[in-house]
Short mmCIF file of C-alpha atoms and ligand atoms in Angstrom, two decimals:
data_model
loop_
_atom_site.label_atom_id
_atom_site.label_comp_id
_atom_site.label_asym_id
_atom_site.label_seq_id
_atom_site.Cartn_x
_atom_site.Cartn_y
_atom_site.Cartn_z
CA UNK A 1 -91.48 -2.00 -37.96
CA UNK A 2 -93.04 -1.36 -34.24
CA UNK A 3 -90.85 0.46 -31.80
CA UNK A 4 -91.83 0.30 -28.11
CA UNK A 5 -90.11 1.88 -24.80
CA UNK A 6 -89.62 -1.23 -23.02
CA UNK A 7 -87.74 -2.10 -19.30
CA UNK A 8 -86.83 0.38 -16.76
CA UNK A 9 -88.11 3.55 -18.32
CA UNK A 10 -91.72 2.02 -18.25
CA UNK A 11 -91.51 0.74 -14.94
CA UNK A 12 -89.73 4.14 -13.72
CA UNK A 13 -92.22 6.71 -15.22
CA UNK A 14 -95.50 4.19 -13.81
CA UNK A 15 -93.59 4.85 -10.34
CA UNK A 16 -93.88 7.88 -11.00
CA UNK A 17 -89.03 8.18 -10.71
CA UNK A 18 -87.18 9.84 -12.79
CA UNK A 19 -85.99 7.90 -16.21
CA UNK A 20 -82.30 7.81 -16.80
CA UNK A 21 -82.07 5.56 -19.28
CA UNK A 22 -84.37 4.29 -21.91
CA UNK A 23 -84.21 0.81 -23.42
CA UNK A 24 -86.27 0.03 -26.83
CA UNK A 25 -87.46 -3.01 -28.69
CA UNK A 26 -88.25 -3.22 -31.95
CA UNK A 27 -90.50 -5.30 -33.63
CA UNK A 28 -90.82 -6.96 -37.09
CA UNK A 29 -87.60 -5.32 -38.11
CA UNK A 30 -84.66 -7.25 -39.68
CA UNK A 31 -80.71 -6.18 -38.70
CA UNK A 32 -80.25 -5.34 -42.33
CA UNK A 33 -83.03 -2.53 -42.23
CA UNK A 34 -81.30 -1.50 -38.79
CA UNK A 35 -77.88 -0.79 -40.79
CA UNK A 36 -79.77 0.65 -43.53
CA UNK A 37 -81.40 2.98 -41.21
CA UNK A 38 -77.72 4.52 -39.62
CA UNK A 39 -77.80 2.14 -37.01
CA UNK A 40 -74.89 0.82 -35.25
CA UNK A 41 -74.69 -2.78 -33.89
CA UNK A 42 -73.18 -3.16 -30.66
CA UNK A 43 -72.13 -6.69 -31.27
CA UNK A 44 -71.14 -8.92 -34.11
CA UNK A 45 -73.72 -11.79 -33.19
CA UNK A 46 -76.36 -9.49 -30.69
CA UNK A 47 -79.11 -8.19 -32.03
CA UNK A 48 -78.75 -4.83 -30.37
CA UNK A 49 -78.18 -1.27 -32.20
CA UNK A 50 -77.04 1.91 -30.87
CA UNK A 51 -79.05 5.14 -32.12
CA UNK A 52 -76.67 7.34 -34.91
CA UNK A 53 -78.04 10.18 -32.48
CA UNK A 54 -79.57 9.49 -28.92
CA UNK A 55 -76.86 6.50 -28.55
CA UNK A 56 -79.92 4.41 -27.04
CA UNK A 57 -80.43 0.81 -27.02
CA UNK A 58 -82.24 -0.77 -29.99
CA UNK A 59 -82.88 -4.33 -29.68
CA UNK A 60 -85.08 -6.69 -32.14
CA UNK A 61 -87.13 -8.31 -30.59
CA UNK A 62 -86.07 -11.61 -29.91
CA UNK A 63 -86.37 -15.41 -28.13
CA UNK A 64 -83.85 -17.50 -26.31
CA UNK A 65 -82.89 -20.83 -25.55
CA UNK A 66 -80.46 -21.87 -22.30
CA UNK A 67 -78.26 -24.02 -24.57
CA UNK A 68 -75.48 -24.21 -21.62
CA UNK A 69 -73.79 -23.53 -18.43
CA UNK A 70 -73.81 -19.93 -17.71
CA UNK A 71 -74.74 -16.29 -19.63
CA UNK A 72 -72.66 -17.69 -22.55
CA UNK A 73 -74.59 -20.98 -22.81
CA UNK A 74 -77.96 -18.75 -24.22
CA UNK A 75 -78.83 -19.03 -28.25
CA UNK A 76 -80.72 -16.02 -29.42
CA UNK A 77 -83.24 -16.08 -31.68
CA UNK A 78 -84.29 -12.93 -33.32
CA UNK A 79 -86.25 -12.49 -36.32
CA UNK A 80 -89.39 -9.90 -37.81
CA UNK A 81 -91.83 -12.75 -36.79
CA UNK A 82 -91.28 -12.60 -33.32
CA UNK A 83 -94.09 -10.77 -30.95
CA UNK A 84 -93.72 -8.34 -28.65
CA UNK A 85 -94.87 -10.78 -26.02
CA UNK A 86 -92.64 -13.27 -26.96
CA UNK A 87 -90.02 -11.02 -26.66
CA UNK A 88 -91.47 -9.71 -22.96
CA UNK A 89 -91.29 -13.31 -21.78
CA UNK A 90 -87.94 -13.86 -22.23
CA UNK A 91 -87.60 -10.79 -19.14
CA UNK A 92 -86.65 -11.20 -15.38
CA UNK A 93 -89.69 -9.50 -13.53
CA UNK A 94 -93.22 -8.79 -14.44
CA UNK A 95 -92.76 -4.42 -13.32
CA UNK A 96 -89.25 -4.96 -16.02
CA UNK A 97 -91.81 -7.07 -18.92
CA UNK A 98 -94.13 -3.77 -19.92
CA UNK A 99 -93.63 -2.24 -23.26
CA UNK A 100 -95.29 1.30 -24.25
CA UNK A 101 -95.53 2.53 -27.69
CA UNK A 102 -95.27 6.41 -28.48
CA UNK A 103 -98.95 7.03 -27.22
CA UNK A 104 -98.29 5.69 -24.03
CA UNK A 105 -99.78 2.50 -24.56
CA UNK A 106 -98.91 0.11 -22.37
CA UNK A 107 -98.90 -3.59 -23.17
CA UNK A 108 -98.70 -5.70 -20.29
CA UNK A 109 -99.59 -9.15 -20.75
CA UNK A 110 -97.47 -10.73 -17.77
CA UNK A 111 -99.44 -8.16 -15.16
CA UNK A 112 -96.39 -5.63 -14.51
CA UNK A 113 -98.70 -3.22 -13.54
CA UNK A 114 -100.59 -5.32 -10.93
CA UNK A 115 -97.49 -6.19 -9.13
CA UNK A 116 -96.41 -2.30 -9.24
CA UNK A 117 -99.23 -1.63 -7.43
CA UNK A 118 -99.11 -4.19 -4.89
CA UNK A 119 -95.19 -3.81 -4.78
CA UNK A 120 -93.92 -7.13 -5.91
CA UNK A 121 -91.12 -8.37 -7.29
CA UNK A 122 -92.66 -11.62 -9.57
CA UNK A 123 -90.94 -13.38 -11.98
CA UNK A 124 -92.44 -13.48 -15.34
CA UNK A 125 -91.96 -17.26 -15.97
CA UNK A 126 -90.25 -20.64 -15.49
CA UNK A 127 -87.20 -19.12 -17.78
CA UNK A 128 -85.95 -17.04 -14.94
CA UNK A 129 -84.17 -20.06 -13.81
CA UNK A 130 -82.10 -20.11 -17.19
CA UNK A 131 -79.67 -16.69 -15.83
CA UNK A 132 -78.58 -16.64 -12.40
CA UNK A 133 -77.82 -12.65 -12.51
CA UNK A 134 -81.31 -12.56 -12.22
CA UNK A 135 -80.54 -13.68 -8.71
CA UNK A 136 -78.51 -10.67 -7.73
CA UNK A 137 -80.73 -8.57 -9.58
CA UNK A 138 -83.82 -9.62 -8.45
CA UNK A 139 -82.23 -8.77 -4.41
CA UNK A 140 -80.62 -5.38 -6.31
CA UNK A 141 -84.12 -4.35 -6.92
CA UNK A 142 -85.06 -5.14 -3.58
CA UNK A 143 -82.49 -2.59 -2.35
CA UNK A 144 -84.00 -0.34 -4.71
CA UNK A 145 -87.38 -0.10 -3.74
CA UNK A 146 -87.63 -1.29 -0.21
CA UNK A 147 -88.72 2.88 0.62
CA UNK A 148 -91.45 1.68 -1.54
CA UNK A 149 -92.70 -0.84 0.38
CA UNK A 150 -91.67 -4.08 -2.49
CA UNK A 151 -90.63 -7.37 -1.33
CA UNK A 152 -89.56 -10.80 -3.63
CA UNK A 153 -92.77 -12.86 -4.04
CA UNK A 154 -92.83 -16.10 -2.00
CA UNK A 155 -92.88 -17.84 -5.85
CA UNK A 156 -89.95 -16.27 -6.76
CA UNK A 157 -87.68 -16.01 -3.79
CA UNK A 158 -88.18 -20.27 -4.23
CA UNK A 159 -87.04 -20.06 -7.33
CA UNK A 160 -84.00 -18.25 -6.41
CA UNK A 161 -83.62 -20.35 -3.94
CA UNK A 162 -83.65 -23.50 -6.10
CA UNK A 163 -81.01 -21.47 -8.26
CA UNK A 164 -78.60 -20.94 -5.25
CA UNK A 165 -78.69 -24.68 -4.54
CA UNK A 166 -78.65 -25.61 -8.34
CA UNK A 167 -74.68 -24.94 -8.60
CA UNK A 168 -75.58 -22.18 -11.43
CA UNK A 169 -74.28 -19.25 -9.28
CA UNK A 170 -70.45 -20.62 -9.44
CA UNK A 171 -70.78 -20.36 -13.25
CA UNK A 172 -71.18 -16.38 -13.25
CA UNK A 173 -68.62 -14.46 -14.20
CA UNK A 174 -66.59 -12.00 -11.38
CA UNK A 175 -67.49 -9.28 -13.90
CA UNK A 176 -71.24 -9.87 -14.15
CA UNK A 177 -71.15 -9.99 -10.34
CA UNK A 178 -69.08 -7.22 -9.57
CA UNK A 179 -71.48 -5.39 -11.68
CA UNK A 180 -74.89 -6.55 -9.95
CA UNK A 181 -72.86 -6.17 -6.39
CA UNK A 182 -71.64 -2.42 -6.96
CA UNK A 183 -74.59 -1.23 -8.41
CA UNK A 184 -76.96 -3.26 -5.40
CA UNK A 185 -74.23 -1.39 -2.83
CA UNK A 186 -75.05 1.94 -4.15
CA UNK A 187 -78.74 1.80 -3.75
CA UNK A 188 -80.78 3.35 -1.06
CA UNK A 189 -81.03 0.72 1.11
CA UNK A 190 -77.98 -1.99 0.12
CA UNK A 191 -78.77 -3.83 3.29
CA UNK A 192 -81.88 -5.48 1.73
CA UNK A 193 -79.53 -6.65 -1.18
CA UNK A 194 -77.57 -8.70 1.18
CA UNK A 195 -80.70 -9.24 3.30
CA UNK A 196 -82.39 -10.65 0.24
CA UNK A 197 -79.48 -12.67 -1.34
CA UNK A 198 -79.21 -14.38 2.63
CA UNK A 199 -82.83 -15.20 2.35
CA UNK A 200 -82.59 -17.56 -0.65
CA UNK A 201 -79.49 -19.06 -0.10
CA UNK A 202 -77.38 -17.04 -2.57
CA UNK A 203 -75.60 -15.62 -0.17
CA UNK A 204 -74.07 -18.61 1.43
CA UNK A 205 -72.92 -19.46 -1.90
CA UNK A 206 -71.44 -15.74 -3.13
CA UNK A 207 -70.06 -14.25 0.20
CA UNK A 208 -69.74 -17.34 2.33
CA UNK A 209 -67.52 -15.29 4.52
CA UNK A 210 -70.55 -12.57 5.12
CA UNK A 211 -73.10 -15.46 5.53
CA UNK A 212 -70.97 -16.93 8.30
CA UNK A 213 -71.23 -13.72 10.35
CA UNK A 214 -75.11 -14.86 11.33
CA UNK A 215 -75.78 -16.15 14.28
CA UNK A 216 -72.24 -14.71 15.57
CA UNK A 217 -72.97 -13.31 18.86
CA UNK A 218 -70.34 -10.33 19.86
CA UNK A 219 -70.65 -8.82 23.54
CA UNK A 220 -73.97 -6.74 24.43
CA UNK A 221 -72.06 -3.71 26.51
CA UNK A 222 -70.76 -2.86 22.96
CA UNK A 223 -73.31 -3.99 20.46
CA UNK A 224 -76.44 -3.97 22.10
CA UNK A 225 -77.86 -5.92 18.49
CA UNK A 226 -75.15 -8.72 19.55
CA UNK A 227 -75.50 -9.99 16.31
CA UNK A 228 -72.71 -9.79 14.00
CA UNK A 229 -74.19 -10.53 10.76
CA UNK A 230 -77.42 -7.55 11.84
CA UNK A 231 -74.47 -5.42 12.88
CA UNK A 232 -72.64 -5.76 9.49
CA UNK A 233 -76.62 -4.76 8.15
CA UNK A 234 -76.59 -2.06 9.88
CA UNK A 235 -73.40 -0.51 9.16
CA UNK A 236 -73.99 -0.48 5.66
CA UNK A 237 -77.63 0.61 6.00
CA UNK A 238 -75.86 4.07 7.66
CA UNK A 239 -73.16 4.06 5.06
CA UNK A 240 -76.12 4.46 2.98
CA UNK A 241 -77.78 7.05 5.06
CA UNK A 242 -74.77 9.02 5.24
CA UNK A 243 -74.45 8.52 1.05
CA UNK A 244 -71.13 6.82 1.60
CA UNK A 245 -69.25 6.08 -1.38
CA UNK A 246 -68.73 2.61 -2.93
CA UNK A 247 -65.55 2.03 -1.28
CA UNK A 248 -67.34 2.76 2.28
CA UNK A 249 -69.40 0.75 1.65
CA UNK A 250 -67.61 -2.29 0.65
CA UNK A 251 -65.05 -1.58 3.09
CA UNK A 252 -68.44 -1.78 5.54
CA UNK A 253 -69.93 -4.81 4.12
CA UNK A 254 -66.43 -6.97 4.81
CA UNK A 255 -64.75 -4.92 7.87
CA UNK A 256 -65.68 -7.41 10.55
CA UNK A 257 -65.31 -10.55 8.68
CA UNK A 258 -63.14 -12.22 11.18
CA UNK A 259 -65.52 -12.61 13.51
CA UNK A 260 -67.07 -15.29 11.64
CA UNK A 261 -63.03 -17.47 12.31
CA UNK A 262 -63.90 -16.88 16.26
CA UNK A 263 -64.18 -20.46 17.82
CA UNK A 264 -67.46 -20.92 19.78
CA UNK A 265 -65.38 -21.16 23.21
CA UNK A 266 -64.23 -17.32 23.07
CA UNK A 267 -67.82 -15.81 22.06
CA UNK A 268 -69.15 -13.09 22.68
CA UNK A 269 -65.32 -12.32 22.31
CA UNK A 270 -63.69 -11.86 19.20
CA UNK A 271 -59.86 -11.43 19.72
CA UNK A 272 -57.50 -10.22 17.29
CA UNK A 273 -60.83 -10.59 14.25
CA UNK A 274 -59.41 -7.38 12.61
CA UNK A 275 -56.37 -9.77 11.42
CA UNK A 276 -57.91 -12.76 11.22
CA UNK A 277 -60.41 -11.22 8.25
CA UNK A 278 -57.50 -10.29 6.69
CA UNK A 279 -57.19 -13.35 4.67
CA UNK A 280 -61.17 -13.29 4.07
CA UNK A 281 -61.51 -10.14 3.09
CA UNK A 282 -58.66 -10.72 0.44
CA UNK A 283 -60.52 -13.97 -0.75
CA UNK A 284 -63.76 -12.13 -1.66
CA UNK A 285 -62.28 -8.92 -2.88
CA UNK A 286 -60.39 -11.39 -5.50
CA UNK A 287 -63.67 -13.39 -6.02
CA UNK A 288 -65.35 -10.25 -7.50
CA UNK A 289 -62.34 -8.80 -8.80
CA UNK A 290 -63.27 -5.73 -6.92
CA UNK A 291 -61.78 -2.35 -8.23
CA UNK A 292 -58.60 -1.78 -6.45
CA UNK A 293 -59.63 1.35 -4.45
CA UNK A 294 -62.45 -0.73 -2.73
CA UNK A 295 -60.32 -3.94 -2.00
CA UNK A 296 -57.17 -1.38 -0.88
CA UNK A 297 -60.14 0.38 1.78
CA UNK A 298 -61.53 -2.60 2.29
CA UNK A 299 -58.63 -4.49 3.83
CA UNK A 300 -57.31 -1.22 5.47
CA UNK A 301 -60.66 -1.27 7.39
CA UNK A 302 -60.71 -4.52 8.28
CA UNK A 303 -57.12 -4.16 9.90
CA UNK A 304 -57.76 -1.08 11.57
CA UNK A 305 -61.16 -0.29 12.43
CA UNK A 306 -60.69 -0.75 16.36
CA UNK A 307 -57.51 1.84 16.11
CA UNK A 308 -60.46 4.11 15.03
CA UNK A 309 -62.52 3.51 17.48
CA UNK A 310 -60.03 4.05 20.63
CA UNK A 311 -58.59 6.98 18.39
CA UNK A 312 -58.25 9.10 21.44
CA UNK A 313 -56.92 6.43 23.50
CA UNK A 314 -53.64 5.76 21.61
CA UNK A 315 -50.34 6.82 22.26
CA UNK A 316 -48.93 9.45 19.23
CA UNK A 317 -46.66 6.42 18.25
CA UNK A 318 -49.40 4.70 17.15
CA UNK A 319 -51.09 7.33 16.18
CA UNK A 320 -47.95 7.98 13.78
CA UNK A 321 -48.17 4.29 12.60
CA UNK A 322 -51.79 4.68 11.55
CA UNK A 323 -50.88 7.56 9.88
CA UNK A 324 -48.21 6.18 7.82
CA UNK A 325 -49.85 2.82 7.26
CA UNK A 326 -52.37 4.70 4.89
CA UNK A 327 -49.90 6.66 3.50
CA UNK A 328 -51.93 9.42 4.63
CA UNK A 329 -48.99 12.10 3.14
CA UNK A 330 -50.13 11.08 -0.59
CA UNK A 331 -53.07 9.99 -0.20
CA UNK A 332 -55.44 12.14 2.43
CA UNK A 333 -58.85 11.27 0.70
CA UNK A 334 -58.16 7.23 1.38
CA UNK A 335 -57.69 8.30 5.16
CA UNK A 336 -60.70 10.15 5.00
CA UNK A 337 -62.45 6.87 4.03
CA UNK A 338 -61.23 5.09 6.57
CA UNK A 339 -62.59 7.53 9.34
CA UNK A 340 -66.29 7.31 8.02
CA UNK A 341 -66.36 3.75 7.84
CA UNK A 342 -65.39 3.44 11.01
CA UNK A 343 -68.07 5.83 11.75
CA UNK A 344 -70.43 3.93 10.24
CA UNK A 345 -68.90 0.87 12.40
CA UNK A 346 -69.78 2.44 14.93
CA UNK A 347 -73.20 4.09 14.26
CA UNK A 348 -74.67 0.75 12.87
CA UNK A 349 -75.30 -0.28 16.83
CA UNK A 350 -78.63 -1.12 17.91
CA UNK A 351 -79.79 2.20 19.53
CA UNK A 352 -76.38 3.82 19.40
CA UNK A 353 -77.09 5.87 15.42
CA UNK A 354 -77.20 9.09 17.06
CA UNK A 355 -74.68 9.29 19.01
CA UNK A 356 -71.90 11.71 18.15
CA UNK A 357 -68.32 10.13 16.80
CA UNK A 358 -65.78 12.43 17.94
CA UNK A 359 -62.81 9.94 16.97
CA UNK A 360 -63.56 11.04 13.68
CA UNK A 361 -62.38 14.90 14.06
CA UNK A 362 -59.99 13.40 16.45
CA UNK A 363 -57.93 11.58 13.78
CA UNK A 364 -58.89 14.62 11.10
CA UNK A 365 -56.83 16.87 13.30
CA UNK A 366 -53.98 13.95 13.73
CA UNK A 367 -53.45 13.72 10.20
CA UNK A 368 -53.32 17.73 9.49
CA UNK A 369 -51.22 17.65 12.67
CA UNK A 370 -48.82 15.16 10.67
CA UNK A 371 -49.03 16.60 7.34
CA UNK A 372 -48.25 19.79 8.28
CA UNK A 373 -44.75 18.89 9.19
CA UNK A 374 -42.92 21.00 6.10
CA UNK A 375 -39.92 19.09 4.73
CA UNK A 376 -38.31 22.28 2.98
CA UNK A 377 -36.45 22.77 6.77
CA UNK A 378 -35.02 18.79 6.96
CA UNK A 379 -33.92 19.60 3.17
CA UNK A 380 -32.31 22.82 4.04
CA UNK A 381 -30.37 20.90 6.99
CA UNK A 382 -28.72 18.64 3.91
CA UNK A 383 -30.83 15.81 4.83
CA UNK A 384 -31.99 13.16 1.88
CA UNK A 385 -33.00 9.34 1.66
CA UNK A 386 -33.01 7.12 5.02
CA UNK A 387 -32.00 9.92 7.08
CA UNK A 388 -34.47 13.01 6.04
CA UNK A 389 -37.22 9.94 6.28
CA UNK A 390 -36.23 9.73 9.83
CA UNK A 391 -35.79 13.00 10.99
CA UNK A 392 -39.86 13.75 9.20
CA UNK A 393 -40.93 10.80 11.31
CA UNK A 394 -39.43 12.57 14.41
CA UNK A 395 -40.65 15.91 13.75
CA UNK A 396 -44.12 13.90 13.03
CA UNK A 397 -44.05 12.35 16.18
CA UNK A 398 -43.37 15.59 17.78
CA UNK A 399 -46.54 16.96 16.36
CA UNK A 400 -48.56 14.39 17.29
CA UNK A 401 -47.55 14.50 20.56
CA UNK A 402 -48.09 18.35 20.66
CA UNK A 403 -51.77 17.28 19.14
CA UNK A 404 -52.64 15.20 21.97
CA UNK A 405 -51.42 17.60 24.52
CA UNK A 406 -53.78 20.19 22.98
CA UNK A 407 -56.66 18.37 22.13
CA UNK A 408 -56.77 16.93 25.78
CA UNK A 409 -56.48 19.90 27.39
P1 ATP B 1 -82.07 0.05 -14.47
O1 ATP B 1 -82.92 1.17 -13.94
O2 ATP B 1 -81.18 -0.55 -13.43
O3 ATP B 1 -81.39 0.36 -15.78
P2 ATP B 1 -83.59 -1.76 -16.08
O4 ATP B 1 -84.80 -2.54 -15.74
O5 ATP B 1 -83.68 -0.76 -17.19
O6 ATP B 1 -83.13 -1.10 -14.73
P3 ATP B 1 -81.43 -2.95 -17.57
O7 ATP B 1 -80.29 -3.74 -17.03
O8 ATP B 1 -81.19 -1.63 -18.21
O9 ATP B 1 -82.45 -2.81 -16.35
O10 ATP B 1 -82.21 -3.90 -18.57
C1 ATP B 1 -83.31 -3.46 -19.34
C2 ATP B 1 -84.39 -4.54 -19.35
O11 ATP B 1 -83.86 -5.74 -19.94
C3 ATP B 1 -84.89 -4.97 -17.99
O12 ATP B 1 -85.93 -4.15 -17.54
C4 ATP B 1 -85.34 -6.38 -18.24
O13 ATP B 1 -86.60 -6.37 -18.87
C5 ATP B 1 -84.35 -6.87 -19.25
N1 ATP B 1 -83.19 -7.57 -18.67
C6 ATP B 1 -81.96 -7.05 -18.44
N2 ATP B 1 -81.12 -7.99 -17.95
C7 ATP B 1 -81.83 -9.12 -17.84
C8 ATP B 1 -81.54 -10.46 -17.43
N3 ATP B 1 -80.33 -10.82 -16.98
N4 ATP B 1 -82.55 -11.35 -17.50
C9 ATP B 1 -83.76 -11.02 -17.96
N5 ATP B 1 -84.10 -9.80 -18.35
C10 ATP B 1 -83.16 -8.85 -18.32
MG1 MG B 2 -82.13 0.31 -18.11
#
């Protein structure tokens, strides 16, 4: 048998990046010699093995056949007769199709290394069409290496376009998504992602909700890009900058969804869009099946992004009501969320990046101001259920108040 380094550890040491992960192939092997060898197989029907040591990926190299609807609909054919080409074919881009044996050898037949060098994303044949996750992939790369200078090839972004119209995309899975989505959020530059997946259509058909947001023009005194759809780009492009976490930046990606329910009449105006999203935001955080920490932010956000931004305008009543809406008491790191991504709102303005936020230490100091109210004195007083929660509010409220005084003068 013939083992080569194949996938993302080729294409990340050519690059010249780091190598997390390294993905094998082997060739002219059979699953019983795997076994016989110590190797364990990750699946009953998959010809894929785990390493008894390194716990790396192993696969034989195989063939497939789209035999249905969706990733289940594939048939897999692996066997010691089939080539290392044959087996490179079967891959989504040309820079993921190079194989290397332990000499550094590097075999190449779909030009991987050509399209490295002139920063392409190419698909390696007609088969891409038989997985849409190469759809979302193929835009997650794009995130990846936009500071690189790649783009989709014209070829290929018509193929994916031909996908998004095909009906395919419905039949993938919230998991598979969810996966491709997080992972595209977290790279360096998850604007592209969504940039991409707008460009060929997919986007219309995953996030109609975020597609809708195009050509939504909001009023120029506030966002000079008037835009709303290049404003929710931009936001997430400095959540990225900042190295927001995934719940920023979800919570970024969805917080002005409403604006895309505004009828035409009240543009550039967009009243009451942080409840109107509500509903949308709900709809596509259950699409994905989102991790409940993002679709919790998310929604929180979405309700009460414009509280953050007049912060220093409202009155310590709503102040307190912010406050307890996030349950700020028990959970101080959720509120701390919030405050970024509305920094982020707020920063991803044409021409406005640099300028300083101070809402954000505004409503820092609110919530120690809040928190610091000690209960041990309302216990001491004999106060429990309804009543000590009132009397905490009031003393709350009374430090908030005292927290505006100060902070204003
Ligand atoms: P990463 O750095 O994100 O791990 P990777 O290229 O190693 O990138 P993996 O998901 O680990 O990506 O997959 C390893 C290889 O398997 C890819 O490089 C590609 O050749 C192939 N591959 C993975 N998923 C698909 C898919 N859905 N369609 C076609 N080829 C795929
Ligand atoms: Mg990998």
């Amino acid at each position: 048998m013939q083992i080569y380094k194949v996938g993302g550890a080729v294409r990340d040491r050519l690059l010249g990046k780091p190598v997390t992960d390294i993905d094998w192939v082997v060739v002219g092997a059979t699953a019983e010699e795997m076994l016989a060898k110590g190797f364990r197989p990750v699946g009953a029907d998959f010809p894929v093995f785990l390493h008894p040591k390194s716990g790396e990926e192993y696969a034989l190299a195989r063939t497939e056949r789209k035999s249905g609807r969706g990733y289940g609909g594939f048939t897999f054919h692996a066997s010691p007769e089939v080539t290392l080409e044959e087996d490179l074919i079967r891959r989504d881009l040309t820079i993921n199709a190079m194989a290397e044996d332990d000499q550094q050898n590097l075999t190449d037949p779909y030009h991987g290394q050509r399209d490295l060098e002139d920063r392409f994303l190419r698909h390696v044949s007609p088969a891409f069409a038989e997985d849409p996750l190469r759809v979302l992939r193929v835009a997650r790369f794009a995130a990846r290496y936009a500071e690189l200078g790649f783009k989709v090839a014209p070829e290929t972004l018509e193929l994916m376009r031909q996908l998004s119209e095909s009906g395919e995309l419905e039949a993938l899975t919230a998991e598979r998504s969810w996966k491709e989505i997080s992972r595209a959020l977290m790279e360096s530059q998850p604007q592209v992602f969504i940039q991409v997946l707008r460009d060929c259509g997919a986007l219309k058909v995953l996030m109609p909700e975020v597609d809708a947001l195009f050509g939504v023009p909001q009023p120029e005194v506030h966002h000079p890009e008037i835009d709303s759809g290049i404003h929710t780009l931009s936001v997430l492009e400095q959540a990225a900058l900042h190295k927001q976490p995934l719940t920023v930046r979800w919570a970024c990606l969805l917080h002005d969804l409403g604006k895309g329910l505004t009828p035409e009449e009240e543009w550039p105006r967009h009243i009451a869009h942080e409840h109107k999203g509500l509903k949308l935001i709900k709809a596509v955080n259950e699409r994905f099946k989102a991790p409940k920490d993002c679709q919790e932010l998310a929604l929180l956000v979405g309700q009460y992004h414009t509280h953050g931004h007049r912060a220093l305008e409202l009155k310590a009543s709503t102040l307190l009501e912010l406050l307890q809406s996030f349950d700020v008491y028990r959970r101080p790191q959720r509120f701390e969320e919030f405050i970024v991504a509305c920094e982020m709102d707020a920063r991803g303005r044409k021409g406005l990046e640099q300028r300083s936020y101070p809402q954000a230490d505004y409503l820092r100091g609110a919530a120690s101001a809040a928190r610091g109210v000690a209960v041990q004195p309302l216990l001491e007083k004999g106060l429990k259920g309804p009543e000590l929660g009132e009397a905490l509010k009031r003393e709350r409220l009374k430090a908030l108040k005292a927290y505006k005084e100060s902070a204003s003068s």
